mmCIF file of C-alpha atoms in Angstrom:
data_model
loop_
_atom_site.group_PDB
_atom_site.id
_atom_site.type_symbol
_atom_site.label_atom_id
_atom_site.label_comp_id
_atom_site.label_asym_id
_atom_site.label_seq_id
_atom_site.Cartn_x
_atom_site.Cartn_y
_atom_site.Cartn_z
ATOM 1 C CA MET S 1 0.000 0.000 0.000
ATOM 2 C CA SER S 2 1.404 3.340 -1.090
ATOM 3 C CA ASN S 3 1.741 6.320 1.246
ATOM 4 C CA THR S 4 -0.053 9.456 0.106
ATOM 5 C CA VAL S 5 0.029 13.096 1.150
ATOM 6 C CA PHE S 6 -2.245 16.067 0.492
ATOM 7 C CA CYS S 7 0.120 17.997 -1.782
ATOM 8 C CA ARG S 8 0.239 21.735 -1.145
ATOM 9 C CA LYS S 9 1.201 22.397 -4.771
ATOM 10 C CA TYR S 10 -1.486 20.291 -6.464
ATOM 11 C CA GLN S 11 -4.117 20.434 -3.699
ATOM 12 C CA GLN S 12 -4.891 16.732 -3.928
ATOM 13 C CA GLU S 13 -3.842 13.389 -2.488
ATOM 14 C CA LEU S 14 -0.780 12.106 -4.328
ATOM 15 C CA PRO S 15 2.034 9.620 -3.610
ATOM 16 C CA ALA S 16 4.291 10.838 -0.793
ATOM 17 C CA LEU S 17 8.053 11.157 -0.656
ATOM 18 C CA PRO S 18 9.593 8.010 0.891
ATOM 19 C CA PHE S 19 11.878 10.075 3.179
ATOM 20 C CA PRO S 20 12.500 13.750 4.036
ATOM 21 C CA PRO S 21 14.359 15.397 1.135
ATOM 22 C CA LEU S 22 16.204 17.847 3.418
ATOM 23 C CA PRO S 23 17.585 17.501 6.931
ATOM 24 C CA GLY S 24 15.734 18.703 9.994
ATOM 25 C CA LYS S 25 12.329 20.246 10.514
ATOM 26 C CA GLN S 26 12.102 21.674 6.984
ATOM 27 C CA GLY S 27 12.652 18.257 5.416
ATOM 28 C CA GLN S 28 9.985 16.714 7.629
ATOM 29 C CA GLU S 29 7.537 19.486 6.708
ATOM 30 C CA ILE S 30 8.200 18.964 2.993
ATOM 31 C CA GLN S 31 7.706 15.208 3.339
ATOM 32 C CA ALA S 32 4.377 15.817 5.107
ATOM 33 C CA THR S 33 3.018 18.418 2.641
ATOM 34 C CA VAL S 34 4.627 17.839 -0.782
ATOM 35 C CA SER S 35 4.023 14.972 -3.195
ATOM 36 C CA LYS S 36 6.730 12.975 -4.885
ATOM 37 C CA GLN S 37 5.591 14.413 -8.239
ATOM 38 C CA ALA S 38 5.886 18.044 -7.058
ATOM 39 C CA TRP S 39 9.311 17.384 -5.516
ATOM 40 C CA GLU S 40 10.624 15.772 -8.702
ATOM 41 C CA GLU S 41 9.359 18.760 -10.721
ATOM 42 C CA TRP S 42 11.083 21.120 -8.286
ATOM 43 C CA GLN S 43 14.345 19.175 -8.615
ATOM 44 C CA ALA S 44 14.217 19.551 -12.409
ATOM 45 C CA LEU S 45 13.611 23.318 -12.129
ATOM 46 C CA GLN S 46 16.331 23.608 -9.482
ATOM 47 C CA THR S 47 18.831 21.897 -11.774
ATOM 48 C CA ARG S 48 17.953 24.245 -14.651
ATOM 49 C CA LEU S 49 18.292 27.303 -12.403
ATOM 50 C CA ILE S 50 21.676 26.175 -11.050
ATOM 51 C CA ASN S 51 23.006 25.444 -14.520
ATOM 52 C CA GLU S 52 21.604 28.399 -16.453
ATOM 53 C CA LYS S 53 22.278 30.993 -13.754
ATOM 54 C CA HIS S 54 25.715 29.495 -12.955
ATOM 55 C CA LEU S 55 24.944 29.328 -9.243
ATOM 56 C CA ASN S 56 27.779 28.391 -6.911
ATOM 57 C CA MET S 57 26.184 26.261 -4.213
ATOM 58 C CA LEU S 58 29.054 27.067 -1.834
ATOM 59 C CA GLU S 59 27.760 30.658 -1.647
ATOM 60 C CA PRO S 60 25.110 31.314 1.008
ATOM 61 C CA GLU S 61 23.330 33.761 -1.336
ATOM 62 C CA ALA S 62 22.884 31.048 -3.985
ATOM 63 C CA ARG S 63 21.486 28.596 -1.430
ATOM 64 C CA ALA S 64 19.115 31.249 -0.030
ATOM 65 C CA TYR S 65 17.975 32.094 -3.566
ATOM 66 C CA LEU S 66 17.170 28.431 -4.285
ATOM 67 C CA MET S 67 15.326 27.999 -0.981
ATOM 68 C CA ASP S 68 13.193 31.040 -1.839
ATOM 69 C CA GLN S 69 12.504 29.679 -5.322
ATOM 70 C CA MET S 70 11.630 26.279 -3.837
ATOM 71 C CA GLN S 71 9.056 27.793 -1.467
ATOM 72 C CA ARG S 72 7.570 29.843 -4.321
ATOM 73 C CA PHE S 73 7.361 26.766 -6.580
ATOM 74 C CA LEU S 74 5.739 24.576 -3.940
ATOM 75 C CA ASP S 75 3.257 27.341 -3.041
ATOM 76 C CA ASN S 76 2.264 27.894 -6.704
ATOM 77 C CA GLU S 77 3.791 31.352 -6.819
ATOM 78 C CA THR S 78 5.753 32.785 -9.741
ATOM 79 C CA THR S 79 9.313 31.466 -9.916
ATOM 80 C CA ASP S 80 12.310 32.455 -11.977
ATOM 81 C CA GLN S 81 12.831 30.428 -15.114
ATOM 82 C CA ALA S 82 16.067 29.379 -16.730
ATOM 83 C CA GLU S 83 16.660 31.832 -19.548
ATOM 84 C CA GLY S 84 17.000 30.118 -22.882
ATOM 85 C CA TYR S 85 15.529 26.845 -21.657
ATOM 86 C CA VAL S 86 13.555 25.064 -24.346
ATOM 87 C CA PRO S 87 11.480 22.138 -23.068
ATOM 88 C CA PRO S 88 11.869 18.882 -24.976
ATOM 89 C CA THR S 89 9.271 18.437 -27.683
ATOM 90 C CA GLN S 90 6.477 16.007 -27.020
ATOM 91 C CA ALA S 91 6.759 13.026 -29.394
#
């Protein structure tokens, strides 16, 4: 039987993350309120933002920027997009 969670992004019951994606209280909150689908979509956007904006994850400002973008994404707010990103065509 699959675990589900009421996803704050999609506002419906969806499969849950199998474990907290971040350490501490924030990771537990994400596991309890974000679906596996929403988290995987965030990870794809995060990767594009890191690559296209040349973020150095050793810099606190870059990490704070990504945490802000993550909260915006999961709360269905406007997020930055990777400039020049062209989604793969649907076959």
